[in-house]
CSV table of C-alpha atoms in Angstrom, one decimal:
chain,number,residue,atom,x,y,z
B,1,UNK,CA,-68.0,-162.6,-14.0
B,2,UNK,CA,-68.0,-165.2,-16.8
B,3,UNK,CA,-71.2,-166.2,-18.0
B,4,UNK,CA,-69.9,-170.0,-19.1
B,5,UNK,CA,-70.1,-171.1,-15.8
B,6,UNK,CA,-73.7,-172.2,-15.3
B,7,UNK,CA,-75.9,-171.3,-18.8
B,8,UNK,CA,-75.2,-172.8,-21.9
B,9,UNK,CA,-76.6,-171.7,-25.2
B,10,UNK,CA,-79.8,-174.2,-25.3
B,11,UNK,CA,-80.8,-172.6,-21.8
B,12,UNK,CA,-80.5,-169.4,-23.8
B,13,UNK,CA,-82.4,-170.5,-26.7
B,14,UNK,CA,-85.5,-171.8,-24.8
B,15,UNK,CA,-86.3,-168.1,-23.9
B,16,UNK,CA,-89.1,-166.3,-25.7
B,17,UNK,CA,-88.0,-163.6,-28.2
B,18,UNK,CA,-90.1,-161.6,-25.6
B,19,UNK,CA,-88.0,-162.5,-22.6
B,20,UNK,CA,-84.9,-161.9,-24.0
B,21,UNK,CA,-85.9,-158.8,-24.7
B,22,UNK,CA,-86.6,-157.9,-21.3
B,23,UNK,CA,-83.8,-159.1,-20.2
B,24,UNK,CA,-81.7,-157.2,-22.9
B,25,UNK,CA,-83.3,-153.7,-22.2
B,26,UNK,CA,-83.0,-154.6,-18.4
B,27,UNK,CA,-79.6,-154.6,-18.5
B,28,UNK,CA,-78.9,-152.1,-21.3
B,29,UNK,CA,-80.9,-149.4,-18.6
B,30,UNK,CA,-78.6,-150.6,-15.5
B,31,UNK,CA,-80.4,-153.6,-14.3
B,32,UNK,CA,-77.5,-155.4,-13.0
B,33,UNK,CA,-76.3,-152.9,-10.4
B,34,UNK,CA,-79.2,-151.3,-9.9
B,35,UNK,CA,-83.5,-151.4,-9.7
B,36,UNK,CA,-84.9,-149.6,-12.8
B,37,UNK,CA,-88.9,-149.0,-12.7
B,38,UNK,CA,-91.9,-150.3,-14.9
B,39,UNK,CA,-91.6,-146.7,-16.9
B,40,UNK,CA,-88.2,-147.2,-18.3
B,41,UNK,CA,-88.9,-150.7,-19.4
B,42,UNK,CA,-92.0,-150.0,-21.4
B,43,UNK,CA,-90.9,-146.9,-22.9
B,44,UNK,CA,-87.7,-148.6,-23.9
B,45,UNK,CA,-89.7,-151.4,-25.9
B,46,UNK,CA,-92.8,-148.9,-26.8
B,47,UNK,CA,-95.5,-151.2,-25.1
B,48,UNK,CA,-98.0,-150.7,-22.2
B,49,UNK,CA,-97.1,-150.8,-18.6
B,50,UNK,CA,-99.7,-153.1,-18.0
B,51,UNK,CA,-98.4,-155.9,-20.8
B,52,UNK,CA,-94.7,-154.9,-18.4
B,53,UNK,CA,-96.4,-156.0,-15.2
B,54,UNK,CA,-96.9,-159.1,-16.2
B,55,UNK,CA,-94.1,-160.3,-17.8
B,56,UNK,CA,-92.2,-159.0,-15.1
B,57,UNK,CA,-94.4,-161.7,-12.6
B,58,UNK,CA,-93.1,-164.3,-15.2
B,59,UNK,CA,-89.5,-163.4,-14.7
B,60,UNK,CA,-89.5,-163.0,-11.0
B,61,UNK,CA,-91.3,-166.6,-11.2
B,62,UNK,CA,-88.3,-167.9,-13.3
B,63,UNK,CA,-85.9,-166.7,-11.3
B,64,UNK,CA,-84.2,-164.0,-13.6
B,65,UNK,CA,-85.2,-161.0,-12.5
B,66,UNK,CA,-85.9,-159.6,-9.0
B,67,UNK,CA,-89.0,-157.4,-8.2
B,68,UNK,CA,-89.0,-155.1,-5.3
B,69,UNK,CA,-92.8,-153.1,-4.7
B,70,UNK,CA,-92.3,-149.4,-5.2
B,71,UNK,CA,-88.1,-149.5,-5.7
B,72,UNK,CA,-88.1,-151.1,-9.2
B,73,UNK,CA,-86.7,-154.3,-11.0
B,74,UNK,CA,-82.8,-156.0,-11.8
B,75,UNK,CA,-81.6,-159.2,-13.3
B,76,UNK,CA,-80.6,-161.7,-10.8
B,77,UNK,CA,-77.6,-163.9,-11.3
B,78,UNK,CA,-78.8,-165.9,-13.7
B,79,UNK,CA,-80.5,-163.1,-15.5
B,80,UNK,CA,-77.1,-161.4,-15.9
B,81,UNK,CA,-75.4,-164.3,-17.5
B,82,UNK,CA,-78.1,-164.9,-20.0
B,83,UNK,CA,-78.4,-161.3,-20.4
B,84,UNK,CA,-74.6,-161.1,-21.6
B,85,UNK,CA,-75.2,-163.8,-23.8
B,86,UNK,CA,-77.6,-162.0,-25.8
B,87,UNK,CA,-76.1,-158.9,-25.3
B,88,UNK,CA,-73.0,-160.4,-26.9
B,89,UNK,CA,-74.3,-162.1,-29.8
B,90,UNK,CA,-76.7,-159.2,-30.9
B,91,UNK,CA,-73.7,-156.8,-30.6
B,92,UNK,CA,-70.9,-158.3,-32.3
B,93,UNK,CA,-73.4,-158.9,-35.2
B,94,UNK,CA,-74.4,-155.0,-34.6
B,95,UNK,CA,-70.8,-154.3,-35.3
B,96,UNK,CA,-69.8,-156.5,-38.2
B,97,UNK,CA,-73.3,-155.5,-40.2
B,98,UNK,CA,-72.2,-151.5,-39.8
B,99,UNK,CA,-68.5,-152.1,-40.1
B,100,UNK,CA,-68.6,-154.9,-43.0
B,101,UNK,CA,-71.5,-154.4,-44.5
B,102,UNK,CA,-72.1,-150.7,-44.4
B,103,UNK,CA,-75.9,-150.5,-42.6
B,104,UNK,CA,-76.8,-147.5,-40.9
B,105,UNK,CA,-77.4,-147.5,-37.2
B,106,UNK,CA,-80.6,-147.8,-37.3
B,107,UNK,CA,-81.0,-150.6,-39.7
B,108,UNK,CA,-79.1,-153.1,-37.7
B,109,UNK,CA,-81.1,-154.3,-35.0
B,110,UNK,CA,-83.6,-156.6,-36.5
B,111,UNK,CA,-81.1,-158.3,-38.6
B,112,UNK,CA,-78.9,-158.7,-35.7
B,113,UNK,CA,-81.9,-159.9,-33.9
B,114,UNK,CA,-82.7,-162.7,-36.6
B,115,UNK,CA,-78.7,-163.4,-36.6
B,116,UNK,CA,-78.1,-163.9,-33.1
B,117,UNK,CA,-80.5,-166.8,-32.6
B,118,UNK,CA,-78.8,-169.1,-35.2
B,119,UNK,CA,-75.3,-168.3,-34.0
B,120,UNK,CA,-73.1,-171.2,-32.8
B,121,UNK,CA,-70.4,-170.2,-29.9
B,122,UNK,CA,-67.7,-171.1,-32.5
B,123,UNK,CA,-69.3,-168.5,-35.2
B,124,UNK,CA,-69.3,-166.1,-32.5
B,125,UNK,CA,-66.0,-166.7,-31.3
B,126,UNK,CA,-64.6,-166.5,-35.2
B,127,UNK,CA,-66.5,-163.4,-35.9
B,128,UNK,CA,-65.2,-161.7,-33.0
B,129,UNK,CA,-61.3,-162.8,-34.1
B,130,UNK,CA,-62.4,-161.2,-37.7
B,131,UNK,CA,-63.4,-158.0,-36.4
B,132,UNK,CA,-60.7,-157.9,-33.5
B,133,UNK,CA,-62.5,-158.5,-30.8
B,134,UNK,CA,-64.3,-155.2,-30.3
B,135,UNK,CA,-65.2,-153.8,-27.1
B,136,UNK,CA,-68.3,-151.6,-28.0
B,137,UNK,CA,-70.9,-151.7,-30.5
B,138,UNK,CA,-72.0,-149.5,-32.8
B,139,UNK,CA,-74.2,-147.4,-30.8
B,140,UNK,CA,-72.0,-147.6,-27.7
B,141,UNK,CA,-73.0,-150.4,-25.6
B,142,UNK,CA,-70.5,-152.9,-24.0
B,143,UNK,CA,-69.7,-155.8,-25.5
B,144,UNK,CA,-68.7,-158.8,-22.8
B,145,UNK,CA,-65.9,-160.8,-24.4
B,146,UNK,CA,-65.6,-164.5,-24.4
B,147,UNK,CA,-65.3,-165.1,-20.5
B,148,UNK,CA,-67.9,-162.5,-20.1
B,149,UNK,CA,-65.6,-159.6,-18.8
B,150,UNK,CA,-66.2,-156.2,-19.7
B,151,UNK,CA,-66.3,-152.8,-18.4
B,152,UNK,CA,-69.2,-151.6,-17.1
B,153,UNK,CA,-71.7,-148.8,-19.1
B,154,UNK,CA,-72.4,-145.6,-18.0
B,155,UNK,CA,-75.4,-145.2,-16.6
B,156,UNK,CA,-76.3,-141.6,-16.5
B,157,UNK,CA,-78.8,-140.3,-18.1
B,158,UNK,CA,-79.0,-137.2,-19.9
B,159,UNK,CA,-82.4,-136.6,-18.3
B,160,UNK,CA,-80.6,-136.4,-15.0
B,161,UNK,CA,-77.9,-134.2,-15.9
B,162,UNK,CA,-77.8,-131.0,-13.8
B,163,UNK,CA,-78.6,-127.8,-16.0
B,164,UNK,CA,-75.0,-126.0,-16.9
B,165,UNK,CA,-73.3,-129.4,-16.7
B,166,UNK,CA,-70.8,-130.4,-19.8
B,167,UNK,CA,-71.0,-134.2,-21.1
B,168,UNK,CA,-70.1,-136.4,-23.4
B,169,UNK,CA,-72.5,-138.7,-25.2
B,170,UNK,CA,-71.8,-142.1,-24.5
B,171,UNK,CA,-74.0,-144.4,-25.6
B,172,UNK,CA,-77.8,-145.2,-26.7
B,173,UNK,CA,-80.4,-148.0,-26.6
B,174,UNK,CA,-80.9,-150.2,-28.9
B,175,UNK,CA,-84.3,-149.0,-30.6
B,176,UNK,CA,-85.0,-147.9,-34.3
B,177,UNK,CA,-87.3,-145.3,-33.5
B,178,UNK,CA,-84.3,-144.0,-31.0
B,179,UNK,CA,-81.7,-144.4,-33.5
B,180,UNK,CA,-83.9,-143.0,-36.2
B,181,UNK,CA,-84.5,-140.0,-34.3
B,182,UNK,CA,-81.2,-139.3,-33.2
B,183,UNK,CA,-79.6,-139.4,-36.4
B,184,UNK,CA,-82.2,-136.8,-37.9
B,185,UNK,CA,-81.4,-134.3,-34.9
B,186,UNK,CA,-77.6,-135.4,-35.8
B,187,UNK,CA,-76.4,-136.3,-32.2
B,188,UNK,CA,-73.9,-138.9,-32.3
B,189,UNK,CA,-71.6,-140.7,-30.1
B,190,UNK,CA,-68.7,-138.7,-28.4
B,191,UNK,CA,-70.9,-134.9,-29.0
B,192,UNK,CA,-69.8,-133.0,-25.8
B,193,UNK,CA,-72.8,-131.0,-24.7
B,194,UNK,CA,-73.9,-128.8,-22.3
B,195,UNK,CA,-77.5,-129.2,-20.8
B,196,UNK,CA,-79.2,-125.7,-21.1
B,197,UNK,CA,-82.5,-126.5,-19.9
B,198,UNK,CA,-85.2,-129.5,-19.1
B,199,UNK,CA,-88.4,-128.3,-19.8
B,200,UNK,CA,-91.4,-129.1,-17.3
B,201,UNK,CA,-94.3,-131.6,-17.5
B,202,UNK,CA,-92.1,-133.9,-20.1
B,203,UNK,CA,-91.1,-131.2,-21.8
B,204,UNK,CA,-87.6,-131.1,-23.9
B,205,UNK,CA,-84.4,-131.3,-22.7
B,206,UNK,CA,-82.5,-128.0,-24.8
B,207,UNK,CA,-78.7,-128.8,-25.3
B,208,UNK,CA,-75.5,-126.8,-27.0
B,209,UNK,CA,-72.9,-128.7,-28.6
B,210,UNK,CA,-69.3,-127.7,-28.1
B,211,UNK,CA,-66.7,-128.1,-30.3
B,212,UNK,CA,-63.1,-127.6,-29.2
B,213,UNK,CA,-64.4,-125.8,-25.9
B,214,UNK,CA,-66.6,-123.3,-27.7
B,215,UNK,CA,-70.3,-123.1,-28.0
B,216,UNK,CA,-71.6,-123.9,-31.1
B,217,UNK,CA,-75.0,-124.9,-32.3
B,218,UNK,CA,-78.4,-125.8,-29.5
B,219,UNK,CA,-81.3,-128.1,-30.4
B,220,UNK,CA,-83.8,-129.9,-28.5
B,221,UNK,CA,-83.7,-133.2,-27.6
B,222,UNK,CA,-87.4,-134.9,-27.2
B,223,UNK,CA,-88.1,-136.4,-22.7
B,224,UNK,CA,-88.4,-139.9,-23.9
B,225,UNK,CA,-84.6,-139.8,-26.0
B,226,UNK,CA,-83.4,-137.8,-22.9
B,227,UNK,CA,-84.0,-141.1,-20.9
B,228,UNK,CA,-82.7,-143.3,-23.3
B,229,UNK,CA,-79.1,-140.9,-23.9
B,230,UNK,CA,-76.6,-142.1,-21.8
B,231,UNK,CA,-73.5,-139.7,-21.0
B,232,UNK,CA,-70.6,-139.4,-18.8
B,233,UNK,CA,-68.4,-136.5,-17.5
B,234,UNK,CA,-67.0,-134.7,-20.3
């Protein structure tokens, strides 16, 4: 799909800072392909469901996001382009503040926030050339290149992962508590795991990391970073 066909950047730029970041954690948890719920929304921007009901009515009323009772919520056409927009600009800035500039993961977003809304489409295109036109950002999410192809995320969770099962840590959402945490448990991009145990009533999820095929050391992985872990087959 390329998102230049029917949105242009001042389209973009009349959004809210609130809206786009719906739209941005709709379609960083799967919202393009598939319904995700009230839950994941406001645990991925750590506000009330409540305050996520009602935006949600805005959307639907704009036309960017579709809203079916009891099966959950996904961007519509035009929420998807102007989602990949965003998601583009905030992640090639993601990618040059760690790589050029030396930030730690979890320092990154706000900047990148602040960055993305004063970006012209010939910045964008220039910084992308300078850092070689980089797939993935920094904490593993896609990045949709200048027609707006990409390959799709993953979109398994590591809450969902079968106990026994072996994976490989693919990528996170993009929020500083998350990144904050992970980095002090030290799970990182590329870890092959195995899930040992999820814990009842929102309890932990217990994982061992394996290194070259044998078992090395387990730790505990909080419910709320188990939803927002994504991982593939390992």
């Amino acid at each position: 799909m390329s998102y230049k066909s029917s949105i242009n950047n001042n389209e973009v730029n009349g959004l809210t800072p609130m809206k786009e970041d719906y739209l941005k954690i709709i379609f960083e948890l799967g919202g393009k392909s598939k319904k995700v719920s009230n839950k994941q929304i406001a645990m991925g921007l750590n506000i009330a469901a409540g305050s996520v009901t009602e935006m949600i009515t805005k959307l639907v009323e704009e036309g960017l996001v579709e809203h079916t009772p009891y099966a959950g919520i996904s961007l519509t056409d035009e929420g998807i382009q102007i989602a990949e927009i965003m998601v583009r600009k905030h992640r090639i800035w993601e990618t040059f503040l760690v790589k050029k500039l030396s930030y730690k993961l979890s320092e990154v977003d706000d900047d990148a926030e602040v960055l993305e809304h004063v970006t012209s489409e010939h910045l964008l295109d220039s910084l992308d050339a300078f850092l070689g036109h980089p797939t993935h950002c920094p904490h593993g999410g896609v990045i949709p290149d200048k027609e707006g192809n990409y390959q799709e995320d993953s979109h398994t969770l590591l809450a969902d992962v079968k106990e026994g099962s072996i994976v490989v840590v693919d990528r996170f959402i993009d929020n500083r508590e998350l990144l904050n945490y992970l980095d002090e448990i030290d799970l990182d991009i590329g870890d092959k795991i195995q899930v040992i145990h999820h814990a009842p009533f929102e309890g932990p999820t217990t994982v061992k990391l394996i290194d070259n095929e044998s078992t090395t050391d387990e730790r505990q992985i909080s419910y709320k970073a188990a939803h927002y872990v994504f991982v593939q087959e390992g």
